[in-house]
Amino acid sequence: MVFNQTIYSKMKTLVLFVLMFFVFGCASYHDRITDYYQRVVSEDYSGAVNALDKNKLLQKSRNLLLFNMEKGRVEHLKGNYALSNHFLNQADLLIEDQVIKFGDVMAGLFLNSMSQSYKGEEFEIFMLHYYKALNYLYLRQPQEALVEARRITLQNYELGDKYNNKTTRYSKDAFSLNLQGLIYESTGNFNDAFIAYRNAIEVYQNAEGGLYYGVSAPDNLKYDVMNMAYKLGFTSELQKFEKEFNLSFKDYQMSEGGELVVFWENGRAPIKIEENVFFSLVKGDSGALVFTNALGVVIPLDFGIAGTTDLSDVHSVNISYPKYINQKVPFTNGRVQVNGKENYVLETINDLDVVAVSTLNERAGKELGKILTRLAVKKSAEYAVKSVAKSNDNNAVLEGVGLGLQLYNLLSEKADTRNWQTLPAEIKYTRVSLEKGVNKLKIELQNANGAKSIQEVEIESNGKLQFYNFATMK
């Protein structure tokens, strides 16, 4: 009996020691890539690349998608467009080749989603196409950029099928459709450009209040869809848009210098943190078991995970769930002046802060159901072993197993706090007219306090539609 008590006492000490190690050693994904992240924000891109290559977490196979996304992003910021697309194409292949592996499923079932291969957020995949398309355009490879434009269509179809084209879900990406139209127009595919612009307009029109994930239809987009309708001779479509937009279209001939689309990537994407949420397992109105919390949230039991497990002894569970924290943007508005003449306002085209938070909330019910059921099954097994141990006065082994299960349940529950963290918080854009030769652009940005920052850049015209993007992170 003394021997058994000694074993039990030692196991309790071990449990406490490991728990203390877990509490003080646990860190979010953001914490574990801080060195890289801060170097990017400080524009130390070479140092950021070195930090990425040395980061053991990002070298793990389950995080290779994130590694390639981040590598592609930082090389794009460095202006190494071919190398950027090398890594972004690797990321693209990982997304395309995603298959549900047995080991990955088991890791999600018995450990947590953080232990599974990162598959990317839906909006992150659209941003992948954005950077790849810009890289190809800068490398003067328009055909490859067109491939990205066509893949945007496929990605939107996939989203639409997944969410049955519900206007209350992220079933379309208006930003990518707008980008698609610009790519088509820049390569002379006016009919395809018109369809893409029109599809983007319809997304805004179908959204409640005309606001789609924090963004209303940009004036530039309204002009572009009317301009394409005019060029193609779609008179009825043009008149329809004039009425819907309450605008009168005037024929505008592109200047000899052509035009430039300026994308401003402002701020930093939200950070994912871990939040603890307490739920009770109770019988619902229909008699079936459901999870509920103090806020009145009701989540059904996932029978695909629970199976025939007896959960009668489980009354409450405390889980870890990811939550986005938005970061303050460095500037609030901006404009572009060309050759000391006309000013063009930069309009919001993509609010990634809103998209990230909203899409996480949209899938919260399904995700919580899986997590809660998984944890309830774990706790049921833990209680069952402890119950058997109590009924045996001389069974320190079972008591140890019960403690082990308790420890395992505590340590294995972890929220998935991974995301493509160097994406911008928002993207604004405008379309400006260029003169022949070298054009001097003055980009004036303003923060919430009214303080201004001025950037100057020279763009040589080619008589066509060109692109330029820049980032502000602090």
Short mmCIF file of C-alpha atoms in Angstrom, two decimals:
data_model
loop_
_atom_site.label_atom_id
_atom_site.label_comp_id
_atom_site.label_asym_id
_atom_site.label_seq_id
_atom_site.Cartn_x
_atom_site.Cartn_y
_atom_site.Cartn_z
CA MET A 1 0.00 0.00 0.00
CA VAL A 2 2.89 2.35 0.89
CA PHE A 3 4.52 1.43 -2.42
CA ASN A 4 1.36 2.34 -4.31
CA GLN A 5 1.02 5.65 -2.47
CA THR A 6 4.66 6.45 -3.29
CA ILE A 7 4.04 5.82 -6.98
CA TYR A 8 0.90 7.93 -6.90
CA SER A 9 2.67 10.77 -5.06
CA LYS A 10 5.52 10.79 -7.56
CA MET A 11 3.10 10.87 -10.48
CA LYS A 12 1.27 13.85 -8.98
CA THR A 13 4.58 15.67 -8.60
CA LEU A 14 5.40 14.90 -12.24
CA VAL A 15 1.98 16.17 -13.36
CA LEU A 16 2.50 19.46 -11.51
CA PHE A 17 6.01 19.85 -12.93
CA VAL A 18 4.88 19.26 -16.51
CA LEU A 19 1.91 21.58 -16.03
CA MET A 20 4.21 24.35 -14.81
CA PHE A 21 6.47 23.77 -17.82
CA PHE A 22 3.45 23.93 -20.11
CA VAL A 23 2.07 27.14 -18.58
CA PHE A 24 5.37 28.99 -18.78
CA GLY A 25 6.58 27.44 -22.05
CA CYS A 26 3.38 27.76 -24.09
CA ALA A 27 3.56 30.43 -26.80
CA SER A 28 1.33 31.45 -29.68
CA TYR A 29 2.41 31.17 -33.31
CA HIS A 30 2.94 34.93 -33.42
CA ASP A 31 5.25 34.77 -30.39
CA ARG A 32 7.34 32.07 -32.04
CA ILE A 33 7.94 34.02 -35.26
CA THR A 34 8.44 37.43 -33.60
CA ASP A 35 12.03 37.86 -34.77
CA TYR A 36 11.05 37.39 -38.43
CA TYR A 37 7.90 39.47 -38.08
CA GLN A 38 9.62 42.45 -36.47
CA ARG A 39 12.34 42.44 -39.11
CA VAL A 40 9.73 42.62 -41.88
CA VAL A 41 7.94 45.50 -40.14
CA SER A 42 11.29 47.30 -39.78
CA GLU A 43 12.00 46.69 -43.49
CA ASP A 44 15.04 44.55 -42.66
CA TYR A 45 14.13 42.09 -45.39
CA SER A 46 17.50 40.31 -45.59
CA GLY A 47 17.40 39.77 -41.83
CA ALA A 48 13.82 38.55 -42.17
CA VAL A 49 14.86 35.91 -44.70
CA ASN A 50 17.61 34.68 -42.37
CA ALA A 51 15.16 34.57 -39.45
CA LEU A 52 12.72 32.52 -41.54
CA ASP A 53 15.39 30.03 -42.54
CA LYS A 54 16.41 29.54 -38.90
CA ASN A 55 12.89 29.26 -37.50
CA LYS A 56 12.41 25.62 -36.44
CA LEU A 57 8.62 25.91 -36.17
CA LEU A 58 8.27 27.00 -39.79
CA GLN A 59 10.60 24.22 -40.94
CA LYS A 60 8.13 21.58 -39.75
CA SER A 61 6.26 19.85 -42.57
CA ARG A 62 2.87 20.90 -41.18
CA ASN A 63 3.90 24.56 -41.57
CA LEU A 64 5.50 24.46 -45.02
CA LEU A 65 2.60 26.36 -46.57
CA LEU A 66 3.16 29.25 -44.17
CA PHE A 67 6.92 29.12 -44.74
CA ASN A 68 6.49 29.46 -48.50
CA MET A 69 3.83 32.17 -48.18
CA GLU A 70 6.06 34.23 -45.90
CA LYS A 71 9.12 33.66 -48.08
CA GLY A 72 7.15 34.73 -51.15
CA ARG A 73 5.87 37.85 -49.40
CA VAL A 74 9.27 39.05 -48.15
CA GLU A 75 10.94 38.43 -51.53
CA HIS A 76 8.15 40.44 -53.16
CA LEU A 77 8.86 43.29 -50.74
CA LYS A 78 12.55 43.05 -51.72
CA GLY A 79 11.61 43.33 -55.40
CA ASN A 80 12.81 39.81 -56.18
CA TYR A 81 9.69 38.96 -58.16
CA ALA A 82 10.94 35.76 -59.80
CA LEU A 83 12.17 34.36 -56.48
CA SER A 84 8.95 35.49 -54.82
CA ASN A 85 6.92 33.47 -57.30
CA HIS A 86 9.19 30.48 -56.80
CA PHE A 87 8.05 30.30 -53.18
CA LEU A 88 4.45 31.33 -53.88
CA ASN A 89 4.21 28.60 -56.52
CA GLN A 90 5.47 26.12 -53.94
CA ALA A 91 2.71 27.32 -51.63
CA ASP A 92 0.22 26.99 -54.46
CA LEU A 93 1.25 23.39 -55.09
CA LEU A 94 0.81 22.55 -51.41
CA ILE A 95 -2.74 23.94 -51.53
CA GLU A 96 -3.57 22.07 -54.74
CA ASP A 97 -2.13 18.79 -53.45
CA GLN A 98 -3.93 18.93 -50.14
CA VAL A 99 -5.26 15.48 -49.31
CA ILE A 100 -6.77 14.31 -46.07
CA LYS A 101 -4.11 12.03 -44.61
CA PHE A 102 -4.95 9.55 -41.89
CA GLY A 103 -2.20 10.84 -39.61
CA ASP A 104 -3.37 14.41 -40.06
CA VAL A 105 -6.94 13.43 -39.20
CA MET A 106 -5.78 11.58 -36.09
CA ALA A 107 -3.69 14.57 -34.99
CA GLY A 108 -6.76 16.78 -35.24
CA LEU A 109 -8.95 14.24 -33.49
CA PHE A 110 -6.71 13.34 -30.56
CA LEU A 111 -4.45 16.38 -30.30
CA ASN A 112 -5.55 19.69 -31.83
CA SER A 113 -5.82 21.50 -35.16
CA MET A 114 -2.46 23.20 -34.49
CA SER A 115 -0.87 19.76 -34.95
CA GLN A 116 -2.38 19.36 -38.42
CA SER A 117 -0.96 20.66 -41.69
CA TYR A 118 -1.86 24.30 -42.21
CA LYS A 119 -4.24 24.57 -45.17
CA GLY A 120 -4.57 28.34 -45.43
CA GLU A 121 -7.52 30.65 -44.90
CA GLU A 122 -9.73 31.16 -47.94
CA PHE A 123 -8.86 34.85 -48.20
CA GLU A 124 -5.14 34.00 -47.94
CA ILE A 125 -5.42 31.90 -51.09
CA PHE A 126 -6.86 34.88 -52.99
CA MET A 127 -3.94 36.99 -51.73
CA LEU A 128 -1.62 34.33 -53.11
CA HIS A 129 -3.08 34.97 -56.58
CA TYR A 130 -2.76 38.73 -56.03
CA TYR A 131 0.98 38.63 -55.35
CA LYS A 132 1.67 36.03 -58.02
CA ALA A 133 -0.19 38.07 -60.66
CA LEU A 134 1.67 41.27 -59.73
CA ASN A 135 4.99 39.43 -59.83
CA TYR A 136 4.26 38.13 -63.31
CA LEU A 137 3.17 41.56 -64.54
CA TYR A 138 6.36 43.15 -63.17
CA LEU A 139 8.38 40.39 -64.87
CA ARG A 140 6.55 41.22 -68.14
CA GLN A 141 4.94 37.81 -68.29
CA PRO A 142 1.30 38.73 -69.04
CA GLN A 143 0.28 35.23 -70.08
CA GLU A 144 1.26 33.85 -66.69
CA ALA A 145 -0.65 36.71 -65.04
CA LEU A 146 -3.69 35.69 -67.10
CA VAL A 147 -3.41 32.17 -65.68
CA GLU A 148 -3.71 33.65 -62.19
CA ALA A 149 -6.73 35.68 -63.33
CA ARG A 150 -8.45 32.53 -64.59
CA ARG A 151 -7.64 30.69 -61.38
CA ILE A 152 -9.42 33.45 -59.47
CA THR A 153 -12.58 32.37 -61.29
CA LEU A 154 -12.06 28.75 -60.25
CA GLN A 155 -11.43 29.76 -56.65
CA ASN A 156 -14.63 31.82 -56.56
CA TYR A 157 -16.60 28.91 -58.06
CA GLU A 158 -15.19 26.62 -55.37
CA LEU A 159 -16.21 29.03 -52.62
CA GLY A 160 -19.66 29.47 -54.15
CA ASP A 161 -20.23 25.72 -54.24
CA LYS A 162 -18.94 25.31 -50.68
CA TYR A 163 -21.36 27.88 -49.24
CA ASN A 164 -24.17 27.52 -51.78
CA ASN A 165 -23.52 31.10 -52.97
CA LYS A 166 -25.07 32.49 -49.79
CA THR A 167 -24.75 36.28 -49.61
CA THR A 168 -24.33 35.96 -45.84
CA ARG A 169 -21.16 33.88 -46.23
CA TYR A 170 -17.76 34.50 -47.78
CA SER A 171 -18.85 32.76 -50.97
CA LYS A 172 -17.28 35.29 -53.36
CA ASP A 173 -14.26 37.56 -53.15
CA ALA A 174 -15.05 40.99 -54.63
CA PHE A 175 -11.43 42.15 -54.39
CA SER A 176 -10.07 39.28 -56.48
CA LEU A 177 -12.80 39.72 -59.11
CA ASN A 178 -11.89 43.40 -59.41
CA LEU A 179 -8.20 42.44 -59.70
CA GLN A 180 -9.13 39.87 -62.32
CA GLY A 181 -10.87 42.54 -64.40
CA LEU A 182 -7.82 44.80 -64.21
CA ILE A 183 -5.52 41.99 -65.35
CA TYR A 184 -7.81 41.14 -68.27
CA GLU A 185 -8.07 44.79 -69.27
CA SER A 186 -4.30 45.28 -69.12
CA THR A 187 -3.86 42.40 -71.59
CA GLY A 188 -6.59 43.62 -73.97
CA ASN A 189 -9.19 41.00 -73.00
CA PHE A 190 -12.01 43.54 -72.72
CA ASN A 191 -14.90 41.06 -72.79
CA ASP A 192 -13.40 39.02 -69.93
CA ALA A 193 -12.62 42.26 -68.09
CA PHE A 194 -16.25 43.37 -68.37
CA ILE A 195 -17.50 40.05 -66.99
CA ALA A 196 -15.07 40.21 -64.04
CA TYR A 197 -15.99 43.83 -63.22
CA ARG A 198 -19.69 43.03 -63.49
CA ASN A 199 -19.28 40.00 -61.22
CA ALA A 200 -17.52 42.17 -58.64
CA ILE A 201 -20.30 44.79 -58.83
CA GLU A 202 -22.94 42.09 -58.31
CA VAL A 203 -21.18 40.91 -55.15
CA TYR A 204 -21.52 44.40 -53.67
CA GLN A 205 -25.10 44.80 -54.88
CA ASN A 206 -26.14 41.50 -53.31
CA ALA A 207 -24.52 42.34 -49.98
CA GLU A 208 -26.68 43.78 -47.22
CA GLY A 209 -26.57 47.55 -47.45
CA GLY A 210 -24.13 47.29 -50.35
CA LEU A 211 -21.30 46.69 -47.87
CA TYR A 212 -19.30 43.52 -48.48
CA TYR A 213 -16.97 42.66 -45.60
CA GLY A 214 -16.45 46.28 -44.71
CA VAL A 215 -16.11 47.58 -48.29
CA SER A 216 -18.59 49.32 -50.59
CA ALA A 217 -18.22 49.27 -54.37
CA PRO A 218 -15.28 51.57 -55.23
CA ASP A 219 -15.93 54.43 -57.65
CA ASN A 220 -13.03 53.21 -59.78
CA LEU A 221 -14.78 49.85 -60.21
CA LYS A 222 -18.03 51.58 -61.22
CA TYR A 223 -16.17 53.54 -63.86
CA ASP A 224 -14.30 50.45 -65.10
CA VAL A 225 -17.41 48.34 -65.64
CA MET A 226 -19.14 51.21 -67.48
CA ASN A 227 -16.03 51.87 -69.57
CA MET A 228 -15.81 48.22 -70.65
CA ALA A 229 -19.53 48.18 -71.48
CA TYR A 230 -19.02 51.30 -73.62
CA LYS A 231 -15.96 49.89 -75.43
CA LEU A 232 -17.80 46.64 -76.19
CA GLY A 233 -20.93 48.43 -77.40
CA PHE A 234 -23.11 47.04 -74.60
CA THR A 235 -25.44 50.05 -74.62
CA SER A 236 -28.21 48.53 -72.50
CA GLU A 237 -25.72 47.37 -69.88
CA LEU A 238 -24.13 50.83 -69.79
CA GLN A 239 -27.50 52.52 -69.33
CA LYS A 240 -28.40 50.05 -66.58
CA PHE A 241 -25.22 50.83 -64.66
CA GLU A 242 -25.69 54.59 -65.13
CA LYS A 243 -29.09 54.27 -63.51
CA GLU A 244 -27.94 51.98 -60.70
CA PHE A 245 -24.90 54.12 -59.87
CA ASN A 246 -26.69 57.42 -60.46
CA LEU A 247 -23.77 58.42 -62.68
CA SER A 248 -23.54 59.77 -66.19
CA PHE A 249 -20.77 58.05 -68.15
CA LYS A 250 -18.55 60.18 -70.34
CA ASP A 251 -16.28 58.63 -72.94
CA TYR A 252 -12.72 58.88 -71.75
CA GLN A 253 -9.84 58.04 -74.04
CA MET A 254 -6.70 56.66 -72.40
CA SER A 255 -3.86 59.17 -72.60
CA GLU A 256 -0.80 58.47 -74.76
CA GLY A 257 1.13 57.57 -71.62
CA GLY A 258 -1.47 55.03 -70.58
CA GLU A 259 -2.72 54.49 -67.03
CA LEU A 260 -1.41 53.15 -63.75
CA VAL A 261 -3.23 51.15 -61.06
CA VAL A 262 -1.72 51.91 -57.65
CA PHE A 263 -2.29 49.38 -54.84
CA TRP A 264 -1.55 50.58 -51.31
CA GLU A 265 -1.12 47.75 -48.78
CA ASN A 266 -1.72 49.44 -45.45
CA GLY A 267 -1.02 48.06 -41.97
CA ARG A 268 -0.57 44.50 -40.77
CA ALA A 269 -2.96 41.57 -40.76
CA PRO A 270 -4.67 40.72 -37.46
CA ILE A 271 -2.89 38.41 -35.03
CA LYS A 272 -4.46 35.19 -33.81
CA ILE A 273 -4.42 34.62 -30.07
CA GLU A 274 -5.76 31.84 -27.86
CA GLU A 275 -8.93 32.45 -25.87
CA ASN A 276 -10.40 30.15 -23.21
CA VAL A 277 -14.12 29.44 -23.50
CA PHE A 278 -16.19 27.56 -20.86
CA PHE A 279 -19.11 25.37 -22.01
CA SER A 280 -21.61 23.12 -20.23
CA LEU A 281 -22.92 19.88 -21.72
CA VAL A 282 -26.71 19.75 -21.22
CA LYS A 283 -29.83 18.29 -22.81
CA GLY A 284 -31.40 20.61 -25.35
CA ASP A 285 -35.09 21.20 -26.01
CA SER A 286 -35.23 18.10 -28.23
CA GLY A 287 -33.56 15.96 -25.56
CA ALA A 288 -30.28 15.72 -27.48
CA LEU A 289 -27.01 16.74 -25.85
CA VAL A 290 -25.75 20.23 -26.69
CA PHE A 291 -23.01 22.53 -25.46
CA THR A 292 -23.96 25.95 -24.12
CA ASN A 293 -22.25 28.84 -22.35
CA ALA A 294 -23.17 31.89 -20.28
CA LEU A 295 -23.79 33.96 -23.42
CA GLY A 296 -26.51 31.58 -24.57
CA VAL A 297 -24.47 30.10 -27.42
CA VAL A 298 -25.72 26.60 -28.28
CA ILE A 299 -23.46 24.15 -30.14
CA PRO A 300 -24.74 20.68 -31.09
CA LEU A 301 -22.73 17.58 -30.26
CA ASP A 302 -20.74 16.23 -33.22
CA PHE A 303 -21.86 12.59 -33.39
CA GLY A 304 -19.27 11.88 -36.08
CA ILE A 305 -16.66 12.29 -33.34
CA ALA A 306 -18.65 11.23 -30.27
CA GLY A 307 -20.00 8.00 -31.79
CA THR A 308 -21.53 5.89 -29.02
CA THR A 309 -19.32 7.31 -26.25
CA ASP A 310 -21.13 7.66 -22.92
CA LEU A 311 -20.85 11.35 -21.98
CA SER A 312 -23.21 11.26 -19.00
CA ASP A 313 -20.37 12.03 -16.54
CA VAL A 314 -19.17 15.05 -18.52
CA HIS A 315 -20.82 18.26 -17.35
CA SER A 316 -18.47 21.02 -18.45
CA VAL A 317 -15.43 21.63 -20.66
CA ASN A 318 -13.01 24.51 -20.95
CA ILE A 319 -11.51 24.87 -24.42
CA SER A 320 -8.95 27.03 -26.21
CA TYR A 321 -10.20 28.78 -29.33
CA PRO A 322 -8.48 31.19 -31.74
CA LYS A 323 -9.41 34.85 -31.78
CA TYR A 324 -8.20 37.64 -34.06
CA ILE A 325 -6.77 40.85 -32.62
CA ASN A 326 -6.68 43.73 -35.11
CA GLN A 327 -3.64 45.99 -35.17
CA LYS A 328 -3.85 49.75 -35.57
CA VAL A 329 -3.18 50.84 -39.14
CA PRO A 330 -0.42 53.44 -39.55
CA PHE A 331 -2.44 55.62 -41.94
CA THR A 332 -6.13 56.18 -42.57
CA ASN A 333 -6.29 57.78 -46.03
CA GLY A 334 -4.13 58.77 -48.96
CA ARG A 335 -4.00 60.27 -52.40
CA VAL A 336 -1.75 60.20 -55.43
CA GLN A 337 -0.66 63.28 -57.38
CA VAL A 338 0.79 62.82 -60.87
CA ASN A 339 3.33 65.26 -62.28
CA GLY A 340 2.20 67.97 -59.87
CA LYS A 341 -1.25 68.07 -61.42
CA GLU A 342 -4.37 65.99 -60.75
CA ASN A 343 -4.95 64.25 -57.40
CA TYR A 344 -6.45 60.76 -57.14
CA VAL A 345 -8.00 59.42 -53.91
CA LEU A 346 -6.97 55.92 -52.79
CA GLU A 347 -10.17 53.89 -52.19
CA THR A 348 -10.52 50.82 -49.98
CA ILE A 349 -10.78 47.69 -52.10
CA ASN A 350 -10.08 44.96 -49.52
CA ASP A 351 -10.47 45.11 -45.73
CA LEU A 352 -8.61 42.01 -44.57
CA ASP A 353 -9.22 42.87 -40.91
CA VAL A 354 -12.96 42.52 -41.44
CA VAL A 355 -12.65 39.47 -43.71
CA ALA A 356 -10.43 37.59 -41.23
CA VAL A 357 -12.61 38.23 -38.18
CA SER A 358 -15.89 37.65 -40.03
CA THR A 359 -14.91 34.38 -41.70
CA LEU A 360 -13.61 32.99 -38.41
CA ASN A 361 -16.93 33.88 -36.75
CA GLU A 362 -18.88 32.32 -39.64
CA ARG A 363 -17.33 28.92 -39.13
CA ALA A 364 -17.19 29.18 -35.34
CA GLY A 365 -20.20 26.92 -34.75
CA LYS A 366 -18.83 24.03 -36.78
CA GLU A 367 -15.29 24.39 -35.43
CA LEU A 368 -16.47 24.68 -31.82
CA GLY A 369 -18.67 21.60 -32.23
CA LYS A 370 -15.67 19.50 -33.26
CA ILE A 371 -13.42 20.85 -30.51
CA LEU A 372 -16.02 20.52 -27.77
CA THR A 373 -17.04 16.99 -28.73
CA ARG A 374 -13.40 15.88 -28.99
CA LEU A 375 -12.64 17.26 -25.53
CA ALA A 376 -15.81 15.73 -24.06
CA VAL A 377 -14.79 12.30 -25.39
CA LYS A 378 -11.33 12.74 -23.85
CA LYS A 379 -12.80 13.73 -20.48
CA SER A 380 -15.21 10.80 -20.58
CA ALA A 381 -12.27 8.40 -20.97
CA GLU A 382 -10.43 10.17 -18.14
CA TYR A 383 -13.45 9.89 -15.80
CA ALA A 384 -13.97 6.24 -16.69
CA VAL A 385 -10.39 5.31 -15.74
CA LYS A 386 -10.54 7.33 -12.51
CA SER A 387 -13.83 5.68 -11.58
CA VAL A 388 -12.35 2.21 -12.00
CA ALA A 389 -9.30 3.26 -10.00
CA LYS A 390 -11.46 4.45 -7.09
CA SER A 391 -13.32 1.13 -6.97
CA ASN A 392 -9.98 -0.68 -6.59
CA ASP A 393 -8.32 0.16 -3.28
CA ASN A 394 -4.97 -1.20 -4.40
CA ASN A 395 -4.69 0.10 -7.97
CA ALA A 396 -2.09 2.86 -8.16
CA VAL A 397 -1.45 1.98 -11.80
CA LEU A 398 -4.98 2.93 -12.83
CA GLU A 399 -4.77 6.08 -10.73
CA GLY A 400 -1.58 6.93 -12.58
CA VAL A 401 -3.26 6.30 -15.92
CA GLY A 402 -6.10 8.58 -14.86
CA LEU A 403 -3.64 11.31 -13.96
CA GLY A 404 -1.85 10.75 -17.24
CA LEU A 405 -5.07 11.16 -19.17
CA GLN A 406 -5.87 14.31 -17.23
CA LEU A 407 -2.44 15.70 -18.05
CA TYR A 408 -2.76 14.67 -21.70
CA ASN A 409 -6.15 16.36 -22.00
CA LEU A 410 -4.78 19.58 -20.53
CA LEU A 411 -1.64 19.65 -22.68
CA SER A 412 -3.12 18.54 -25.97
CA GLU A 413 -5.81 21.24 -26.12
CA LYS A 414 -4.36 24.20 -27.98
CA ALA A 415 -5.93 26.75 -30.32
CA ASP A 416 -4.60 27.04 -33.85
CA THR A 417 -3.08 30.53 -33.85
CA ARG A 418 -1.38 30.26 -37.25
CA ASN A 419 -2.00 32.69 -40.10
CA TRP A 420 -0.14 34.52 -42.90
CA GLN A 421 0.89 37.34 -40.61
CA THR A 422 2.70 39.70 -42.98
CA LEU A 423 -0.39 40.31 -45.10
CA PRO A 424 -1.73 43.89 -44.93
CA ALA A 425 -4.69 44.95 -42.82
CA GLU A 426 -6.30 46.58 -45.84
CA ILE A 427 -5.67 47.40 -49.48
CA LYS A 428 -6.59 50.71 -51.09
CA TYR A 429 -6.21 51.57 -54.75
CA THR A 430 -6.66 54.15 -57.44
CA ARG A 431 -6.23 54.45 -61.19
CA VAL A 432 -4.25 57.40 -62.56
CA SER A 433 -3.49 58.80 -66.01
CA LEU A 434 0.13 58.95 -67.14
CA GLU A 435 1.95 61.18 -69.60
CA LYS A 436 4.49 59.93 -72.14
CA GLY A 437 7.92 59.34 -70.66
CA VAL A 438 8.82 59.44 -66.97
CA ASN A 439 6.02 60.38 -64.57
CA LYS A 440 6.59 61.69 -61.07
CA LEU A 441 4.13 60.37 -58.50
CA LYS A 442 3.69 62.05 -55.14
CA ILE A 443 1.91 59.74 -52.69
CA GLU A 444 0.55 61.59 -49.67
CA LEU A 445 -0.62 59.51 -46.71
CA GLN A 446 -2.35 60.79 -43.57
CA ASN A 447 -2.72 59.16 -40.15
CA ALA A 448 -5.58 59.42 -37.65
CA ASN A 449 -4.00 62.49 -36.03
CA GLY A 450 -3.66 64.36 -39.31
CA ALA A 451 0.10 63.90 -39.63
CA LYS A 452 1.24 63.33 -43.21
CA SER A 453 3.86 61.17 -44.87
CA ILE A 454 4.97 61.77 -48.45
CA GLN A 455 6.53 59.25 -50.79
CA GLU A 456 7.76 59.97 -54.29
CA VAL A 457 8.23 57.49 -57.08
CA GLU A 458 8.95 57.67 -60.80
CA ILE A 459 7.04 55.55 -63.29
CA GLU A 460 7.94 55.29 -66.96
CA SER A 461 4.85 54.98 -69.14
CA ASN A 462 4.35 52.41 -71.88
CA GLY A 463 1.02 53.62 -73.29
CA LYS A 464 -0.86 50.75 -71.61
CA LEU A 465 -2.37 49.86 -68.25
CA GLN A 466 0.39 49.26 -65.70
CA PHE A 467 0.54 48.34 -62.01
CA TYR A 468 2.41 49.55 -58.95
CA ASN A 469 2.05 48.44 -55.32
CA PHE A 470 3.65 49.59 -52.09
CA ALA A 471 3.31 48.72 -48.39
CA THR A 472 3.17 50.69 -45.14
CA MET A 473 3.47 48.62 -41.96
CA LYS A 474 4.29 51.17 -39.27
#
